[in-house]
PDB file of C-alpha atoms (C1' of nucleotides) in Angstrom:
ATOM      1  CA  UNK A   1      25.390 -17.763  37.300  1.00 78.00           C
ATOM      2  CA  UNK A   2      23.079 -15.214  38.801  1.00 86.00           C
ATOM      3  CA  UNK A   3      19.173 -15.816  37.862  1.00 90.00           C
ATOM      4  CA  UNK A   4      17.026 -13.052  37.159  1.00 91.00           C
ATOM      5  CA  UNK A   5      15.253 -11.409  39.890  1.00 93.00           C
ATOM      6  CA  UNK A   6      11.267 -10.766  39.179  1.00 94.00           C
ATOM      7  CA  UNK A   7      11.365  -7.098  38.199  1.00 93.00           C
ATOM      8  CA  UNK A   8       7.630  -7.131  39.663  1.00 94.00           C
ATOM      9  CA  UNK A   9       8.420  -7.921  43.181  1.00 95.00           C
ATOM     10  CA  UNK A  10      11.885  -6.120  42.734  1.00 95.00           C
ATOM     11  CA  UNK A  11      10.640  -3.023  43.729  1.00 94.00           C
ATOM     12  CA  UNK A  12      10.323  -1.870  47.474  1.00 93.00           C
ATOM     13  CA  UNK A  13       7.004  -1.170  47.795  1.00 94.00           C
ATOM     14  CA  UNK A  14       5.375  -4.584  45.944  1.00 95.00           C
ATOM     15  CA  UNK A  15       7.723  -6.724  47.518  1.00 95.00           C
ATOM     16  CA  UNK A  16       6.395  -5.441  50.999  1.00 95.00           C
ATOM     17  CA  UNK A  17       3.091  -5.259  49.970  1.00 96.00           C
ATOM     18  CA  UNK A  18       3.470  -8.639  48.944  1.00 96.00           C
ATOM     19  CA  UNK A  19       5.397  -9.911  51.812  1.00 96.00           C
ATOM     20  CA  UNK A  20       2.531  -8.042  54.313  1.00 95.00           C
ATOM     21  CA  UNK A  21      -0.265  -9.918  52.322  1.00 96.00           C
ATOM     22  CA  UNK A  22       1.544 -13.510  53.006  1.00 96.00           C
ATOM     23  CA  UNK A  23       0.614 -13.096  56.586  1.00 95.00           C
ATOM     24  CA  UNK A  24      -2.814 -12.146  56.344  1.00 95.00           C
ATOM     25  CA  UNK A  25      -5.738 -13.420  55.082  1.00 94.00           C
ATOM     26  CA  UNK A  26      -6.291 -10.457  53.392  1.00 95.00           C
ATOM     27  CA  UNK A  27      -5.943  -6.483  54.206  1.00 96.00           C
ATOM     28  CA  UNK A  28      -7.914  -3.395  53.405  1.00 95.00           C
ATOM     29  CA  UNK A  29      -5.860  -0.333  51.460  1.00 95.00           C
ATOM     30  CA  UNK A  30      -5.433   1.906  54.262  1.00 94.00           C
ATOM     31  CA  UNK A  31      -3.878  -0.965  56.604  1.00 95.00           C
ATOM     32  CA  UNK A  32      -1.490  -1.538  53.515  1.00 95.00           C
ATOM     33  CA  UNK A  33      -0.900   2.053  53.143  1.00 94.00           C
ATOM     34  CA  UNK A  34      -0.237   2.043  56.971  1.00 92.00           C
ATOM     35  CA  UNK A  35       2.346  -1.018  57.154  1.00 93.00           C
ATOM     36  CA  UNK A  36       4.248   0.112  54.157  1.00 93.00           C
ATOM     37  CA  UNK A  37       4.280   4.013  54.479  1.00 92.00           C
ATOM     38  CA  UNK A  38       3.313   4.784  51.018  1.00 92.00           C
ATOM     39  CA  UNK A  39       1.614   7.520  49.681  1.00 92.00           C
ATOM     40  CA  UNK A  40      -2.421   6.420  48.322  1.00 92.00           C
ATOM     41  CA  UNK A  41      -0.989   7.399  44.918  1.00 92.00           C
ATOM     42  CA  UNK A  42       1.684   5.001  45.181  1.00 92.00           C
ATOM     43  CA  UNK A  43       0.136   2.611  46.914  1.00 93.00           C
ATOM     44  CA  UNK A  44      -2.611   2.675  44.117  1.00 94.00           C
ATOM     45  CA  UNK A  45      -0.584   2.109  41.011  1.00 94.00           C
ATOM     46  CA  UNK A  46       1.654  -0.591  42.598  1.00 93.00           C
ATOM     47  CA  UNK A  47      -1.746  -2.659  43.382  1.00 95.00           C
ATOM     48  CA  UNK A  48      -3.083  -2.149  39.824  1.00 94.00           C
ATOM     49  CA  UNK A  49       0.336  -3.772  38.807  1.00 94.00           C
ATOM     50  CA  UNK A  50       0.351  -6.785  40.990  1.00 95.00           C
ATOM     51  CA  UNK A  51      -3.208  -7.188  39.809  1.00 94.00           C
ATOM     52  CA  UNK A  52      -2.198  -7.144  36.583  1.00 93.00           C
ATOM     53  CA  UNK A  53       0.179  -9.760  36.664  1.00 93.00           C
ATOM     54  CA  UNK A  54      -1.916 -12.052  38.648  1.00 94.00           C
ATOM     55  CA  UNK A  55      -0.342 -11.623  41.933  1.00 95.00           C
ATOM     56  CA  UNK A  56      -3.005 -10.524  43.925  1.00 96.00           C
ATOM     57  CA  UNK A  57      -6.647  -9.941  43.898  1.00 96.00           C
ATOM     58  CA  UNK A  58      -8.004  -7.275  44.305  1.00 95.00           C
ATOM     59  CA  UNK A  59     -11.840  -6.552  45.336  1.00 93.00           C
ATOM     60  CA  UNK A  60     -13.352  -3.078  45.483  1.00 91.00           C
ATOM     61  CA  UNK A  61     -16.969  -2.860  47.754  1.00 89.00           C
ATOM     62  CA  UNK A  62     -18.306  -0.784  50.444  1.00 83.00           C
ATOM     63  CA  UNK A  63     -18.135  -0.006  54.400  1.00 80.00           C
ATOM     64  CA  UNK A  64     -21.346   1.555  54.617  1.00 79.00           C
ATOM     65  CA  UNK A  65     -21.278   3.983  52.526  1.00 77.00           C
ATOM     66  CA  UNK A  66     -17.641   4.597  52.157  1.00 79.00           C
ATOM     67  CA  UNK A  67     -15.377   2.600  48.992  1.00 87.00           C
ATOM     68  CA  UNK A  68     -13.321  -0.217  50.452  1.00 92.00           C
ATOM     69  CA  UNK A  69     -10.650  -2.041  48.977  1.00 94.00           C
ATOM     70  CA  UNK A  70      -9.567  -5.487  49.668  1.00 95.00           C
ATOM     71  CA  UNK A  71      -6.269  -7.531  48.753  1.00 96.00           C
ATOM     72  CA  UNK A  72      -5.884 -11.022  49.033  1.00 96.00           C
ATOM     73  CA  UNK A  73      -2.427 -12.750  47.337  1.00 97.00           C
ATOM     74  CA  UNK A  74      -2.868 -15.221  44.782  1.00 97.00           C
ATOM     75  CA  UNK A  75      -1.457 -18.975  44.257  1.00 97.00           C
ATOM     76  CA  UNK A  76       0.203 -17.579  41.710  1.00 96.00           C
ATOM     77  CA  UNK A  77       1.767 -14.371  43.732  1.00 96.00           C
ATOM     78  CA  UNK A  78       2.390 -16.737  46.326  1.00 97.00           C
ATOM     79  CA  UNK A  79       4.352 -18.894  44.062  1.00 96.00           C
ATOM     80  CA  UNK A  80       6.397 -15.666  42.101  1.00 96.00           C
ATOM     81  CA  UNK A  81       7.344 -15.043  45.485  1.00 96.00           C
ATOM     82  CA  UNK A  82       9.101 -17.903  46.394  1.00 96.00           C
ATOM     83  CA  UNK A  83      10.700 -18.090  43.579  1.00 95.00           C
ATOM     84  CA  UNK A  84      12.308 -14.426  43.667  1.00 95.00           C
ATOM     85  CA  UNK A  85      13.415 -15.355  47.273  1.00 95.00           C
ATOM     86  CA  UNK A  86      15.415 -18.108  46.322  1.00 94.00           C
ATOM     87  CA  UNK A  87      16.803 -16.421  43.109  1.00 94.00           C
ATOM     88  CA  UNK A  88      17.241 -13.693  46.328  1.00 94.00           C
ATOM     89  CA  UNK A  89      19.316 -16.219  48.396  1.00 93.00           C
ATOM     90  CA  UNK A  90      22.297 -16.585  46.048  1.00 92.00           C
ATOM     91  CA  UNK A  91      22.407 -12.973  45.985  1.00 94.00           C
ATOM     92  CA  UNK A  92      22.733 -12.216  49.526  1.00 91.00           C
ATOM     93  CA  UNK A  93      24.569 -15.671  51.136  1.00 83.00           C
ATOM     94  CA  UNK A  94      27.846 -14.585  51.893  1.00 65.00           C
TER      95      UNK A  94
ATOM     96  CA  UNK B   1       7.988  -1.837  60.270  1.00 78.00           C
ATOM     97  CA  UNK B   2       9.153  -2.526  57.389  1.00 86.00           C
ATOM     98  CA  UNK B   3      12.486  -0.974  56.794  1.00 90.00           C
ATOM     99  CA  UNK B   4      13.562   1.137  53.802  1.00 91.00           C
ATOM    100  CA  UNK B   5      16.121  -1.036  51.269  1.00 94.00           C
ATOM    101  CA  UNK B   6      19.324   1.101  50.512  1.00 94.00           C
ATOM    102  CA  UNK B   7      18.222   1.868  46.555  1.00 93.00           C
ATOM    103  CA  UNK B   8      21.725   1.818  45.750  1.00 94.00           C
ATOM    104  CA  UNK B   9      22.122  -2.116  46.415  1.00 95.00           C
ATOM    105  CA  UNK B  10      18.063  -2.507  45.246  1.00 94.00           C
ATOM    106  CA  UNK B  11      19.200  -2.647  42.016  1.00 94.00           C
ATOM    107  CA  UNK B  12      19.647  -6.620  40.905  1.00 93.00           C
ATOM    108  CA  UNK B  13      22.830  -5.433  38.770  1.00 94.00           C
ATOM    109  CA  UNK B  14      24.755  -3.176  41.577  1.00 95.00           C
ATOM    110  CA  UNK B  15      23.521  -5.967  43.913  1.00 96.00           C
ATOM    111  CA  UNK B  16      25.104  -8.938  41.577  1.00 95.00           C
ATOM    112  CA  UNK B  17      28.432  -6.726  41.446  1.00 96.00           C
ATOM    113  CA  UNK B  18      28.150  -6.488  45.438  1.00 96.00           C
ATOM    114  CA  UNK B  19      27.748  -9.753  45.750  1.00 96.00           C
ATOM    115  CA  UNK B  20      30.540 -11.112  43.636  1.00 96.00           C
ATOM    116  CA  UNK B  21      32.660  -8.650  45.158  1.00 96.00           C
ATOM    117  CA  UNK B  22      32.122 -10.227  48.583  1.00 96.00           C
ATOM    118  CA  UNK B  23      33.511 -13.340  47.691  1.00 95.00           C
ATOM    119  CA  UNK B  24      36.554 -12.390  46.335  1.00 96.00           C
ATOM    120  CA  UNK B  25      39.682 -10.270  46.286  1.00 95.00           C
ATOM    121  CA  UNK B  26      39.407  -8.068  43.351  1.00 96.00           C
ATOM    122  CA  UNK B  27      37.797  -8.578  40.125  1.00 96.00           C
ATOM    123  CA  UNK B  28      37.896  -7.290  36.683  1.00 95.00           C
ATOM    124  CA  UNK B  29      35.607  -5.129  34.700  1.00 95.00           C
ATOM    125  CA  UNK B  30      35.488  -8.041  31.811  1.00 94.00           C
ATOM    126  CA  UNK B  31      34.736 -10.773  34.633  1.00 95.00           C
ATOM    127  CA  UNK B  32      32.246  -8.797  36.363  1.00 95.00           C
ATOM    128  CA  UNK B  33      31.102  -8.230  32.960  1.00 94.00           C
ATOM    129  CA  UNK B  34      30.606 -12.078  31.892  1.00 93.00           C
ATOM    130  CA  UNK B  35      29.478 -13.118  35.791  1.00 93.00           C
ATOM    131  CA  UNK B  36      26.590 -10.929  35.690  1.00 93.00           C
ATOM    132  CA  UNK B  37      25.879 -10.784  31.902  1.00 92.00           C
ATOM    133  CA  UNK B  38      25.710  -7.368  31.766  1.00 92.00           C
ATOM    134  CA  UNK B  39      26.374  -5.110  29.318  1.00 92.00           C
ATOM    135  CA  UNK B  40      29.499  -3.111  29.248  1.00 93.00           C
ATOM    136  CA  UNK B  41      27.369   0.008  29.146  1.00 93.00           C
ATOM    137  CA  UNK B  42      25.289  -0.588  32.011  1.00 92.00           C
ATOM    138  CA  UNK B  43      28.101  -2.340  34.061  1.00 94.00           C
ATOM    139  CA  UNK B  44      30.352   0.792  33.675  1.00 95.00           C
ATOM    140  CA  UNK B  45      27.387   3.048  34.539  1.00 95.00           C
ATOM    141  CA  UNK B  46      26.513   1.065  37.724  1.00 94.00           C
ATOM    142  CA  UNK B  47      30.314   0.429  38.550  1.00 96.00           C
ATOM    143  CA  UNK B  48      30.562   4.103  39.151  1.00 95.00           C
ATOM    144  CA  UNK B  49      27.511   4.492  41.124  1.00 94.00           C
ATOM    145  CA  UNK B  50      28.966   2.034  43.518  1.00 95.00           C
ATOM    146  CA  UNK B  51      32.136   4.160  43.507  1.00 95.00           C
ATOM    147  CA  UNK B  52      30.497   7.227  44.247  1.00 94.00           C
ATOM    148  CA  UNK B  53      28.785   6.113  47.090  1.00 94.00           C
ATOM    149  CA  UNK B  54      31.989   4.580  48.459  1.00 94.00           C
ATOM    150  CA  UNK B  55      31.002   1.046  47.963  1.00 96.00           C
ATOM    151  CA  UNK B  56      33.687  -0.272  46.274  1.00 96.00           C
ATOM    152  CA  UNK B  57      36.866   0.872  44.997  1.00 96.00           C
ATOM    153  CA  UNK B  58      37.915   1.009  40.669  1.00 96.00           C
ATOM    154  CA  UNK B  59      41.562   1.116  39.999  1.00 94.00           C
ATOM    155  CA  UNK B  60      42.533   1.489  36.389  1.00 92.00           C
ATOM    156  CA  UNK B  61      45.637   0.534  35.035  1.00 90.00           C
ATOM    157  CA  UNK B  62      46.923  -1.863  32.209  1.00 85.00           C
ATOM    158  CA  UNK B  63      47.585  -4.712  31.569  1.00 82.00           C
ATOM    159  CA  UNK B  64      50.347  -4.544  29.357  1.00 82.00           C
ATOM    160  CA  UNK B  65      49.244  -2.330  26.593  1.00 78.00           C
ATOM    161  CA  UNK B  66      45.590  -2.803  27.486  1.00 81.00           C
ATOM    162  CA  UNK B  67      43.134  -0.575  29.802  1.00 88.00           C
ATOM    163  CA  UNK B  68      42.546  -3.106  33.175  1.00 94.00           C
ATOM    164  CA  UNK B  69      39.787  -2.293  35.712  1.00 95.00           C
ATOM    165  CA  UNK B  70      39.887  -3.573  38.899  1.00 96.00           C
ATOM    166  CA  UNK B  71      36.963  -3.775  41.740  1.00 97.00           C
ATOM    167  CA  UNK B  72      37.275  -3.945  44.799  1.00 97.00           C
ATOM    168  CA  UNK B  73      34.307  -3.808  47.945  1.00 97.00           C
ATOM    169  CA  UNK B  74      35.389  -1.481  50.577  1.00 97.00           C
ATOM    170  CA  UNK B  75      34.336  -1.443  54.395  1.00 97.00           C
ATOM    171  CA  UNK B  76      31.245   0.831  53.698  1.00 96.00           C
ATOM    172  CA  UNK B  77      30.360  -1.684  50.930  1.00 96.00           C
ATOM    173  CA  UNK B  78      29.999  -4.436  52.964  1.00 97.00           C
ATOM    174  CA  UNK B  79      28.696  -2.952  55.287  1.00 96.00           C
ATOM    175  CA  UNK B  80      25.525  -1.242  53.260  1.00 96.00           C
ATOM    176  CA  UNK B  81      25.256  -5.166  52.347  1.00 96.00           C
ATOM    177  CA  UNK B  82      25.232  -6.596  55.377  1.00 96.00           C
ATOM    178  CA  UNK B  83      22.572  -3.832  56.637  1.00 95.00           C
ATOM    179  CA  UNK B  84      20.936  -4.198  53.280  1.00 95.00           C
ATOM    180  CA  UNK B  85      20.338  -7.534  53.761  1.00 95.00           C
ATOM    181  CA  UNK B  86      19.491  -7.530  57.449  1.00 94.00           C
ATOM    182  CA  UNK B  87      16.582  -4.846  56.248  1.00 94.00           C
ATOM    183  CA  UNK B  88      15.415  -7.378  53.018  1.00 94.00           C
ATOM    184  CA  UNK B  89      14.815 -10.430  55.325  1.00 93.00           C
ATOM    185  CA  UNK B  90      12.170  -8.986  57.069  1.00 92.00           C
ATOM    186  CA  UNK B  91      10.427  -8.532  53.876  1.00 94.00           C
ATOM    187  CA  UNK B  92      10.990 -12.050  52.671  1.00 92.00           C
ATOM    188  CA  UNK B  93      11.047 -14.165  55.704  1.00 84.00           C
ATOM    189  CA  UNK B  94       7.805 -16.208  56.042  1.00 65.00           C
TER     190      UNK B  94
ATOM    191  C1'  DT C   1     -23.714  25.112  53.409  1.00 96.98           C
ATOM    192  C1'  DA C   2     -19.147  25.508  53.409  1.00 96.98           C
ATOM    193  C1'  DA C   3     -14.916  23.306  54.936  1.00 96.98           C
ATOM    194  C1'  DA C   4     -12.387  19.428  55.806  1.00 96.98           C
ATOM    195  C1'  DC C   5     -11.791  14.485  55.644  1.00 96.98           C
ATOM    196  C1'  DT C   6     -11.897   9.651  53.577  1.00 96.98           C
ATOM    197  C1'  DG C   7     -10.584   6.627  50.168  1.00 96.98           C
ATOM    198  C1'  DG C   8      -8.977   6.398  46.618  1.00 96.98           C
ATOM    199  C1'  DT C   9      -7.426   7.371  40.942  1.00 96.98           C
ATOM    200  C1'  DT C  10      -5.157   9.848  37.272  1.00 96.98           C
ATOM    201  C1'  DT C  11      -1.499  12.353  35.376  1.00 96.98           C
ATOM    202  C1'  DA C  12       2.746  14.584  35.072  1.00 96.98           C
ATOM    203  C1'  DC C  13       7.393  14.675  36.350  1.00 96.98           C
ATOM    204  C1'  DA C  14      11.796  12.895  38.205  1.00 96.98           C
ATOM    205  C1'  DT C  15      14.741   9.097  38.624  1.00 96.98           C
ATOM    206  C1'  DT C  16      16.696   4.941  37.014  1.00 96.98           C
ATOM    207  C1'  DA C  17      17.993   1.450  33.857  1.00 96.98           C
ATOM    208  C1'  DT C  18      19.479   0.086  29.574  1.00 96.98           C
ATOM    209  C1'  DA C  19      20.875  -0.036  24.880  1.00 96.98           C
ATOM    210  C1'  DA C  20      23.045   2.005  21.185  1.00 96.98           C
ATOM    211  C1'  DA C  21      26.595   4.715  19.530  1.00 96.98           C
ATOM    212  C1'  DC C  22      31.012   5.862  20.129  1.00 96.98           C
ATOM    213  C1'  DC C  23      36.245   5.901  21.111  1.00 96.98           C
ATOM    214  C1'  DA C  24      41.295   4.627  21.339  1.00 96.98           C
ATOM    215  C1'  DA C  25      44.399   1.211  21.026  1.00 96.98           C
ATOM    216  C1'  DA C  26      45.715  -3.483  19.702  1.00 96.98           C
ATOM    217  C1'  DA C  27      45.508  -7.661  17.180  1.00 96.98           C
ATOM    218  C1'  DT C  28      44.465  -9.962  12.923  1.00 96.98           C
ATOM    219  C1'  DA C  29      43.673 -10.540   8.099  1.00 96.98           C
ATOM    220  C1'  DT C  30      44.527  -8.937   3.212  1.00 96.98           C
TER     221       DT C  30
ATOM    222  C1'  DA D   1      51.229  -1.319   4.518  1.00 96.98           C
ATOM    223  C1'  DT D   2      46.386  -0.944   5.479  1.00 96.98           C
ATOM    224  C1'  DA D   3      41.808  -2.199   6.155  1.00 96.98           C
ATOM    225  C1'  DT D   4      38.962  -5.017   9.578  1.00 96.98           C
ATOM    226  C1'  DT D   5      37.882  -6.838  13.788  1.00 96.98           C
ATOM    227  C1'  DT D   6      38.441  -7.223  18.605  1.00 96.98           C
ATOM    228  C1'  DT D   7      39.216  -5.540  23.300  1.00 96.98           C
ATOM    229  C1'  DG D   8      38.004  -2.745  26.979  1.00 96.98           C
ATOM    230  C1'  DG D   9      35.715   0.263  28.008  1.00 96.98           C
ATOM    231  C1'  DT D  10      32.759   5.475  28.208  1.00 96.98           C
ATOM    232  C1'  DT D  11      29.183   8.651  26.828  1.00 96.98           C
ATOM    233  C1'  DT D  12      24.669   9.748  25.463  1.00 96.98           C
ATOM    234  C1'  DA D  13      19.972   9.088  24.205  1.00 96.98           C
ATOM    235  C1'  DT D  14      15.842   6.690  25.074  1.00 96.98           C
ATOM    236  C1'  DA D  15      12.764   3.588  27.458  1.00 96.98           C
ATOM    237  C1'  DA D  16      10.938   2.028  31.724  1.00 96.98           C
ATOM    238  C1'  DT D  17       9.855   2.847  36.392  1.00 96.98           C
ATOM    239  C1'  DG D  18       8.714   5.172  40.582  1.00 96.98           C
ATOM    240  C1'  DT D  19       6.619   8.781  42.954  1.00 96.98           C
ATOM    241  C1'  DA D  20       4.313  12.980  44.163  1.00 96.98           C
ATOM    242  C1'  DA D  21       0.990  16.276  43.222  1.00 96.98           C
ATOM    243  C1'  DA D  22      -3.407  17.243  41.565  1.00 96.98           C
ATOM    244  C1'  DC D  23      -7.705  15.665  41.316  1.00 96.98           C
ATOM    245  C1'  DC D  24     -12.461  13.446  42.217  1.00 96.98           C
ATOM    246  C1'  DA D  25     -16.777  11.628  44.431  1.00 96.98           C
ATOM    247  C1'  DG D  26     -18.845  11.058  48.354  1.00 96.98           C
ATOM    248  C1'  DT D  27     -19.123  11.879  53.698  1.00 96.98           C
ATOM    249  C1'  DT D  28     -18.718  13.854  57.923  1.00 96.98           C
ATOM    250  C1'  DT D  29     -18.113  17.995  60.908  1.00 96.98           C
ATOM    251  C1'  DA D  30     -18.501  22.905  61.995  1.00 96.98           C
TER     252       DA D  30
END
DNA sequence: TAAACTGGTTTACATTATAAACCAAAATAT
DNA sequence: ATATTTTGGTTTATAATGTAAACCAGTTTA
């Protein structure tokens, strides 16, 4: 039987935020906004969500004088994505 | 870049119907049904999405005195999965 | 000092998913 | 015979989700 796929990182834009943040040690908003071609609004609410559930962290300071905010995955994200992958894999082996 | 998923198979019910359909030669509404757990509201909603787009094919008949539908994946089907799934490994490969 | 830009957030709307209600015919129970 | 339930779905209403547009505070540029 099919398992259930992690609505959270079911979604095009959290799963490649997510997937971008598994490479880095952590990335700024714009570079996110960049890599995944989402608009700020988007980009914003989708964060707040993977914040929510514990996925990633999220850290809001300054660059100077200008706001600056940081995202860095969590064990936890890092774990909630492994799992969805392999629920993933039976999905998509042929 | 990350490449945009095909919303029609981002969806892990269509997908689940996709997938079953890959691996065999036709199946029925009622085994599709009890494979992915679905209801029979939502499967016969999302069944005809993936007819509409040309991703697989419904045939209804009987079966005796009883209403039969039958599933099939056509060409474009599997070949929006196999492009759907080239595009999702570059989100979930490590 | 006004205009435009940066780095976002909030809010309203469109899309999507899902459940609940429904339907026709058939099988079963009374 | 005739209710009652079951089968095999479809339609419709509502809930959840995604996304864009509007907005805001502060900063830089003209």
């Amino acid at each position: 039987m099919l398992k259930d796929l992690d609505p959270l990182l079911h979604s095009q834009l959290r799963l490649g935020v997510m997937s971008i943040l598994l490479s880095v040690e952590s990335a700024e908003f714009t570079f996110l906004k960049e890599k995944t071609n989402a608009s700020a609004g988007n980009l914003s609410v989708q964060l707040d969500k993977l914040s929510e559930a514990g996925y990633i962290s999220v850290e809001k300071s300054f660059n100077g004088k200008k706001p600056l905010t940081t995202c860095k995955i969590t064990k936890k994200g890092m774990k909630a994505f492994e799992e969805y992958v392999n629920s993933l894999k039976d999905y998509i082996k042929k």
